PDB file of C-alpha atoms in Angstrom:
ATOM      1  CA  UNK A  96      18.964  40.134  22.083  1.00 53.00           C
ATOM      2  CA  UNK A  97      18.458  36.789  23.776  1.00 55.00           C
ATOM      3  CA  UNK A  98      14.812  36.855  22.758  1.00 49.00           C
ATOM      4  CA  UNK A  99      15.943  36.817  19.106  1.00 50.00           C
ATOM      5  CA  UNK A 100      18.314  34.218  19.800  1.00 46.00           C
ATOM      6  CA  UNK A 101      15.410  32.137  21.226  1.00 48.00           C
ATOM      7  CA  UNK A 102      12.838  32.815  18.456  1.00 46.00           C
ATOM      8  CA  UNK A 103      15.605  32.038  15.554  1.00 46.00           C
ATOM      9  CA  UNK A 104      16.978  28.886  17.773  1.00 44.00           C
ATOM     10  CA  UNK A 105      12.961  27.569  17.623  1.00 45.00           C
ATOM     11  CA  UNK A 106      12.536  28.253  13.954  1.00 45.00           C
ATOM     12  CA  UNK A 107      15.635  26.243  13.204  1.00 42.00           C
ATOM     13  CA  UNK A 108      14.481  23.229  15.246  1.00 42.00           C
ATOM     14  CA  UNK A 109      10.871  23.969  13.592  1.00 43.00           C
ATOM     15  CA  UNK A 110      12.582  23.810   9.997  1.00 43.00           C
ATOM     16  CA  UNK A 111      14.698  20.534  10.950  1.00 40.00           C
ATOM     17  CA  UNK A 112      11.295  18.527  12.123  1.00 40.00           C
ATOM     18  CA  UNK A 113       8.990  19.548   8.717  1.00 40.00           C
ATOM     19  CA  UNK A 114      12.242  18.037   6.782  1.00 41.00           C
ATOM     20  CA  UNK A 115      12.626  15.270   8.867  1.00 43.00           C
ATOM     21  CA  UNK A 116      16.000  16.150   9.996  1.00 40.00           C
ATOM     22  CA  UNK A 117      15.644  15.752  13.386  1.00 39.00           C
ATOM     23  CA  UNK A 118      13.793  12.472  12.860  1.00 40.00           C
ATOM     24  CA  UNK A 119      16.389  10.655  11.259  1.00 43.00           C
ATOM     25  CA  UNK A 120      14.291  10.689   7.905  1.00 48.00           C
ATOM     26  CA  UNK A 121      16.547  11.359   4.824  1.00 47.00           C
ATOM     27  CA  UNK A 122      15.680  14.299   3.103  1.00 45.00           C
ATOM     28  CA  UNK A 123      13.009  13.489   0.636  1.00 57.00           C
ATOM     29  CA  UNK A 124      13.583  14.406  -3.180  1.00 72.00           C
ATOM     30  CA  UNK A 125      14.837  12.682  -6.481  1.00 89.00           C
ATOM     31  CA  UNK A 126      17.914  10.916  -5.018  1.00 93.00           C
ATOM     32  CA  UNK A 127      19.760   9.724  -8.567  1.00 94.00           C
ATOM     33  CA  UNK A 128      21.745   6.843  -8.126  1.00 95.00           C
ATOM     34  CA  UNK A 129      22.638   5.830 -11.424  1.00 95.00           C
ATOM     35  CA  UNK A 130      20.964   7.143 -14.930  1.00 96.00           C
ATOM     36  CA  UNK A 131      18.758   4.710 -17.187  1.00 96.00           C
ATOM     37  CA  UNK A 132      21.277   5.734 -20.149  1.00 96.00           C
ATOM     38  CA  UNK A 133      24.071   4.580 -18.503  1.00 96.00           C
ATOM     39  CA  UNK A 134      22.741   1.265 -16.673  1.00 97.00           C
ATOM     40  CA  UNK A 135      21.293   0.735 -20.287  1.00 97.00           C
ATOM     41  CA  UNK A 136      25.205   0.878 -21.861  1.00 96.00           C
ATOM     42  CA  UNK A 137      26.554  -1.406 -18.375  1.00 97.00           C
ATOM     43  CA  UNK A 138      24.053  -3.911 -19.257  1.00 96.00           C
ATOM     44  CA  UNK A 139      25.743  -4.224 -22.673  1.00 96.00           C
ATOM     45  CA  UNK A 140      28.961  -3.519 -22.114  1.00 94.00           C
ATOM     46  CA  UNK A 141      29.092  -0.113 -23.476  1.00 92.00           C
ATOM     47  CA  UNK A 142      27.489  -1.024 -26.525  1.00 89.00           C
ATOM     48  CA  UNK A 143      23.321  -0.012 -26.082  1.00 92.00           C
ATOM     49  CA  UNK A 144      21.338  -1.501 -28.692  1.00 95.00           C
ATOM     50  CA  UNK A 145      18.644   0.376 -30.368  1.00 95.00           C
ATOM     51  CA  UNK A 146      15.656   1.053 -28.082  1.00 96.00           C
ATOM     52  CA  UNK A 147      12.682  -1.052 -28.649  1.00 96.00           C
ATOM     53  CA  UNK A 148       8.534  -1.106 -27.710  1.00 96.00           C
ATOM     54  CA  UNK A 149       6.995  -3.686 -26.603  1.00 97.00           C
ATOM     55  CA  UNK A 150       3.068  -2.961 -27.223  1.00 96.00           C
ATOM     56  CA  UNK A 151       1.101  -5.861 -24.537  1.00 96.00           C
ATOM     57  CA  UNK A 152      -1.504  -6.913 -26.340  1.00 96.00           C
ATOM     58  CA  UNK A 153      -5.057  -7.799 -24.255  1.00 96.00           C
ATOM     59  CA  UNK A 154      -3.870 -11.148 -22.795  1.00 96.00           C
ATOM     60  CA  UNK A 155       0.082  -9.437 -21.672  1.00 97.00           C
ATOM     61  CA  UNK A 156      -1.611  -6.648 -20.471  1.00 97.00           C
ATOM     62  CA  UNK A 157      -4.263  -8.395 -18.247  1.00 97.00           C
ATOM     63  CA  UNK A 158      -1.442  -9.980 -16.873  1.00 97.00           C
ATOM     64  CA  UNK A 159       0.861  -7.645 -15.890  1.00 97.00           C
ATOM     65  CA  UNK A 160      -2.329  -5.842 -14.226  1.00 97.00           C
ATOM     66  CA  UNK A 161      -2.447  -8.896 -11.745  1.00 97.00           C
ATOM     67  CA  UNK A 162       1.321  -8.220 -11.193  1.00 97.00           C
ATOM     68  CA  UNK A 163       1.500  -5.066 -10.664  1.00 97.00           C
ATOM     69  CA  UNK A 164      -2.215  -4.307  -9.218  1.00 96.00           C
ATOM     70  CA  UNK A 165      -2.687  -1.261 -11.489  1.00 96.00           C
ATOM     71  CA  UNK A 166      -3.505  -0.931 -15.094  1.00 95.00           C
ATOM     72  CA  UNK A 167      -0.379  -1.283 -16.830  1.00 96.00           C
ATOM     73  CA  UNK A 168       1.292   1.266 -19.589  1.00 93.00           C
ATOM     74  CA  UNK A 169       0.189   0.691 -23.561  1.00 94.00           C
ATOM     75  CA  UNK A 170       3.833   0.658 -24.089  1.00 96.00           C
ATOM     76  CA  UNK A 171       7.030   0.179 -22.161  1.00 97.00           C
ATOM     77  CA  UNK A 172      10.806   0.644 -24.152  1.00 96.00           C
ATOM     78  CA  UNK A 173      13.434  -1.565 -23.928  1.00 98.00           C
ATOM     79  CA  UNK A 174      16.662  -2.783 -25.175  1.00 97.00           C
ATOM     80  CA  UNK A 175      17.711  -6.144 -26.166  1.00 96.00           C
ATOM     81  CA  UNK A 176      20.195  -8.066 -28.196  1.00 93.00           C
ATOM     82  CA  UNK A 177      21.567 -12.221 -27.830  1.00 89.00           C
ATOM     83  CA  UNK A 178      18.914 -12.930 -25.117  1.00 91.00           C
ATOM     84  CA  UNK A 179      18.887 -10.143 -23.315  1.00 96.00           C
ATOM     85  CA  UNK A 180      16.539  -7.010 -22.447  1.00 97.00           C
ATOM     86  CA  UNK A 181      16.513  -4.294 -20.366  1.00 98.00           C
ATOM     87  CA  UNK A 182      13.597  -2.634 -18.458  1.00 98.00           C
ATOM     88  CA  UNK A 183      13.803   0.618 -17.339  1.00 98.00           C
ATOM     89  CA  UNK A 184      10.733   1.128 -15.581  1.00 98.00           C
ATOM     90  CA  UNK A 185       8.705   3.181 -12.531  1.00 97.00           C
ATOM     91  CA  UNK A 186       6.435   1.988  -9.905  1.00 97.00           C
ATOM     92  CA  UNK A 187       4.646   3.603  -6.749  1.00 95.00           C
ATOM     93  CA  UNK A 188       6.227   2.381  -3.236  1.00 93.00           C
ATOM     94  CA  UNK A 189       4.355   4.527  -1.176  1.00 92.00           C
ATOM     95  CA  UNK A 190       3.885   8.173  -2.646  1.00 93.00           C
ATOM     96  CA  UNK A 191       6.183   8.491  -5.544  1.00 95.00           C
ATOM     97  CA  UNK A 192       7.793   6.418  -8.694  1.00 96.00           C
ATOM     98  CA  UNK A 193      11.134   4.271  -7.842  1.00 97.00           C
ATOM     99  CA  UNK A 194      13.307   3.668 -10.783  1.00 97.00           C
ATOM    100  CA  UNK A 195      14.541   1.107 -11.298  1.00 98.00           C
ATOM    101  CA  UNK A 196      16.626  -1.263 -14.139  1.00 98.00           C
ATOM    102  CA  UNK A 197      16.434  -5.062 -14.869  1.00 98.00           C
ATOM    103  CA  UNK A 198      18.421  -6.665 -16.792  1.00 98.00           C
ATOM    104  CA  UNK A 199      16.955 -10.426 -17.785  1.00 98.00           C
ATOM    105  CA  UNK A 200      18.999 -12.274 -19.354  1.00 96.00           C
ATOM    106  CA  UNK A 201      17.548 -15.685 -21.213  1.00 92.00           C
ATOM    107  CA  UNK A 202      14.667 -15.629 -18.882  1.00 95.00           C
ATOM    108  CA  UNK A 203      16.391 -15.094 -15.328  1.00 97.00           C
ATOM    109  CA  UNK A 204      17.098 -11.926 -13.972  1.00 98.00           C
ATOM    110  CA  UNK A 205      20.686 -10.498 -14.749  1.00 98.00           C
ATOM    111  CA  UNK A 206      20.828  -7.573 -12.306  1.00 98.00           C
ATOM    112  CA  UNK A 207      18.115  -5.087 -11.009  1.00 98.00           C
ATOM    113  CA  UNK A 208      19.494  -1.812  -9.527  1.00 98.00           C
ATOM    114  CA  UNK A 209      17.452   1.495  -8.181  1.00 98.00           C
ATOM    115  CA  UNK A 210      17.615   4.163 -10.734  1.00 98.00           C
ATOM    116  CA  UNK A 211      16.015   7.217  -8.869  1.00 97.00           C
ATOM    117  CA  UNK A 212      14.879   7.122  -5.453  1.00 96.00           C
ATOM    118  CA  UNK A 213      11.846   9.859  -4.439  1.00 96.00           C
ATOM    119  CA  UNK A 214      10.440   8.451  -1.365  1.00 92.00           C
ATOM    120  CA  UNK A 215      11.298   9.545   1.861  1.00 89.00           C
ATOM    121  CA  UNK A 216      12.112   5.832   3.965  1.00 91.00           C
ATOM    122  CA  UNK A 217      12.798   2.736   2.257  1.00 93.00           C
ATOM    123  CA  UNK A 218      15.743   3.927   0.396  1.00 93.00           C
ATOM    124  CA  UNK A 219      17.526   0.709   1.797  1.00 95.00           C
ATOM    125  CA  UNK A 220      16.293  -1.144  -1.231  1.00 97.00           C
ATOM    126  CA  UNK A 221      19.558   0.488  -3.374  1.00 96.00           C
ATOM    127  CA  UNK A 222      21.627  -1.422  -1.648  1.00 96.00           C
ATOM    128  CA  UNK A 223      23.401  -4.779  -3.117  1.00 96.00           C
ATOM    129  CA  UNK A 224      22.628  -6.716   0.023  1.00 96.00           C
ATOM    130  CA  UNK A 225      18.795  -6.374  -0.879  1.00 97.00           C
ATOM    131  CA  UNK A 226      19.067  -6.431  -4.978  1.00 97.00           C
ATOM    132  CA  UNK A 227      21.537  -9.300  -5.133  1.00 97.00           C
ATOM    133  CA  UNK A 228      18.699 -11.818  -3.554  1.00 97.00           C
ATOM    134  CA  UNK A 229      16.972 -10.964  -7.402  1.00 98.00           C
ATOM    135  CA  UNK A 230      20.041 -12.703  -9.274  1.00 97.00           C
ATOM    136  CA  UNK A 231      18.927 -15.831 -11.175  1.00 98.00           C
ATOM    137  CA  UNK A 232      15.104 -15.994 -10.417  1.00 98.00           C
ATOM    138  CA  UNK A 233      12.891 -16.387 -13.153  1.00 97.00           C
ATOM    139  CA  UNK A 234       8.848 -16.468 -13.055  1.00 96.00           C
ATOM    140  CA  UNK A 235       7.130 -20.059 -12.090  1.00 95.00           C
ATOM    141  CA  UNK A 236       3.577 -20.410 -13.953  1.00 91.00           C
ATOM    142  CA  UNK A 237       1.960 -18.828 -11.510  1.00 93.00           C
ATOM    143  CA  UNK A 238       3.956 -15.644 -11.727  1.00 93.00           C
ATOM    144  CA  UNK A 239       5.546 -15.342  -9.526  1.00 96.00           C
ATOM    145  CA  UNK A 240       9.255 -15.129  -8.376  1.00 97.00           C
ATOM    146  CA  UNK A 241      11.269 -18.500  -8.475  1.00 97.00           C
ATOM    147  CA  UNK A 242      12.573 -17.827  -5.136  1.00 97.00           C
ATOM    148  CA  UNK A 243      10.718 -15.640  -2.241  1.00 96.00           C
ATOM    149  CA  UNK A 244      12.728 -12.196  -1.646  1.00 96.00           C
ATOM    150  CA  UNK A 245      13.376 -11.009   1.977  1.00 96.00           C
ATOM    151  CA  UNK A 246      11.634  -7.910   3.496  1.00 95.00           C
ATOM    152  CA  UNK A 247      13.539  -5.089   4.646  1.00 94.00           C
ATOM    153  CA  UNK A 248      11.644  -3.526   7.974  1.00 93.00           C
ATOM    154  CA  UNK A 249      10.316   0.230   7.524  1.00 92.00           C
ATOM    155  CA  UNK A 250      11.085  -0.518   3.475  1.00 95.00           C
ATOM    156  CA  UNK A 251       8.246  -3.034   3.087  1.00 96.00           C
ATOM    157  CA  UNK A 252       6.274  -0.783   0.234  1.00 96.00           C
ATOM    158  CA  UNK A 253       9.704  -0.092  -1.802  1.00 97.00           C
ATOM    159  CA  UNK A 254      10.278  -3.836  -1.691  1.00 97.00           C
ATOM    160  CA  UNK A 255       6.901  -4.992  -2.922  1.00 97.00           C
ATOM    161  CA  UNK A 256       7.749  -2.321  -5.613  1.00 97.00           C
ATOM    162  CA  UNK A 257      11.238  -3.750  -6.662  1.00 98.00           C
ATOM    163  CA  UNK A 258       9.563  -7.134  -6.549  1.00 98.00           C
ATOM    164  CA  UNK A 259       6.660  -6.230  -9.205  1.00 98.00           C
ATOM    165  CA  UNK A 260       9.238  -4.295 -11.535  1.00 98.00           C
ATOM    166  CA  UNK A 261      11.274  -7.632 -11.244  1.00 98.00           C
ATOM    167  CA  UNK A 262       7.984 -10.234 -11.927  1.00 98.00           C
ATOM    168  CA  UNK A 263       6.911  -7.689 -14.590  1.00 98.00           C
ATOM    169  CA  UNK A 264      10.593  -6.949 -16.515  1.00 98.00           C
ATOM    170  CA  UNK A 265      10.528 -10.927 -16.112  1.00 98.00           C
ATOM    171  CA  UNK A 266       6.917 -11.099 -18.229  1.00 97.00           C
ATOM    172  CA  UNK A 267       7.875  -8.869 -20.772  1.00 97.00           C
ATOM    173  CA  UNK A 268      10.960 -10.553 -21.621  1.00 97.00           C
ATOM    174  CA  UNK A 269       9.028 -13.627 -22.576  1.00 95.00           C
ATOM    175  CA  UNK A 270       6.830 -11.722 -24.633  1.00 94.00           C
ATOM    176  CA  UNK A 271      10.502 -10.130 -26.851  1.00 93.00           C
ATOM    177  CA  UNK A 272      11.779 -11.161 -29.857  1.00 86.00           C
ATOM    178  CA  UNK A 273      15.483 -11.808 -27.656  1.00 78.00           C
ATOM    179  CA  UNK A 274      13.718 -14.258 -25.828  1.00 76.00           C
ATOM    180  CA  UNK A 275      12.683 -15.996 -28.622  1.00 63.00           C
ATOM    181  CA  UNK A 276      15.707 -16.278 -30.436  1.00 57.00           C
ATOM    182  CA  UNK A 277      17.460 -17.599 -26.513  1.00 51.00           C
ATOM    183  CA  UNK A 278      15.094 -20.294 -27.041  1.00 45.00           C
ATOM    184  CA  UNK A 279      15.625 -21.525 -30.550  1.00 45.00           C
ATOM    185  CA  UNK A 280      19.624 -21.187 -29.587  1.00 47.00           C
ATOM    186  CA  UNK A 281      18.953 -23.200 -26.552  1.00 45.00           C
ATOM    187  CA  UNK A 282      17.532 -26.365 -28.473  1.00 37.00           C
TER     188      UNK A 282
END
């Protein structure tokens, strides 16, 4: 009998360490923090505007290569209306996609939040005290963010992530007809 409590007592600890439990990892899986739909409606309060696609042609798409240091998507969908566009889109911060949403509004980011979270560390980049240091920034002409964006340590890979969804959403925006039309308004 006590030989059956040791061997079950063992496979429990054995099943804690492969999930990381014991480690203090978080469990690793899709860990859905908001969906694209409905970050989509918040960005326009309630109202979602037809979804668009923007199609880079060779000179976008070279670009966003150097930005995001991987051969970019033919297409990526958005939404925009009066200036603004939102960017649903995935990147690689270790192992697996983050998801995330930016919202630029007349050429400065609005709000960037994590979608879907698969990895299993760096999940600290959800939080506001990391994603609020995105507010206002806007892409100099060498692409890259107005303002440099603090590291979190043990989350470095999910950060550069966030930060070449944010430089990229940023791009594309300039390349919409929303941002456009912001600029003949602005004159």
């Amino acid at each position: 009998m006590q030989m059956r409590m040791i061997i079950g007592f063992i496979s429990v600890i054995a099943a804690s360490t492969s999930f990381g439990v014991l480690a203090g990892e978080a469990p690793q899986g899709d860990q859905v923090y908001l969906v694209p739909e409905a970050y989509v409606a918040d960005a326009f309060d309630g109202r979602s505007p037809e979804q668009k696609m923007l199609w880079p042609d060779k000179s976008l798409r070279s670009e966003l290569k150097n930005i995001l240091g991987h051969t970019p998507s033919l297409r990526f969908k958005y939404w925009g209306a009066d200036g603004r566009t939102v960017w649903i889109l995935d990147e690689i911060g270790k192992d697996r996609p983050i998801t995330a949403g930016v919202t630029i509004e007349h050429g400065r980011i609005a709000d960037i939040k994590v979608l879907v979270f698969r990895e299993s560390r760096g999940w600290e980049v959800k939080h506001d005290f990391f994603t609020r240091q995105f507010a206002d920034l806007w892409l100099d002409g060498d692409q890259n963010l107005s303002e440099p964006v603090d590291n979190i340590t043990g989350a470095t890979l999910s950060v550069k992530a966030m930060t070449r969804m944010a430089k990229a959403a940023l791009l594309m925006h300039n390349h919409t007809p929303q941002a456009a039309t912001a600029f003949a308004n602005a004159r």
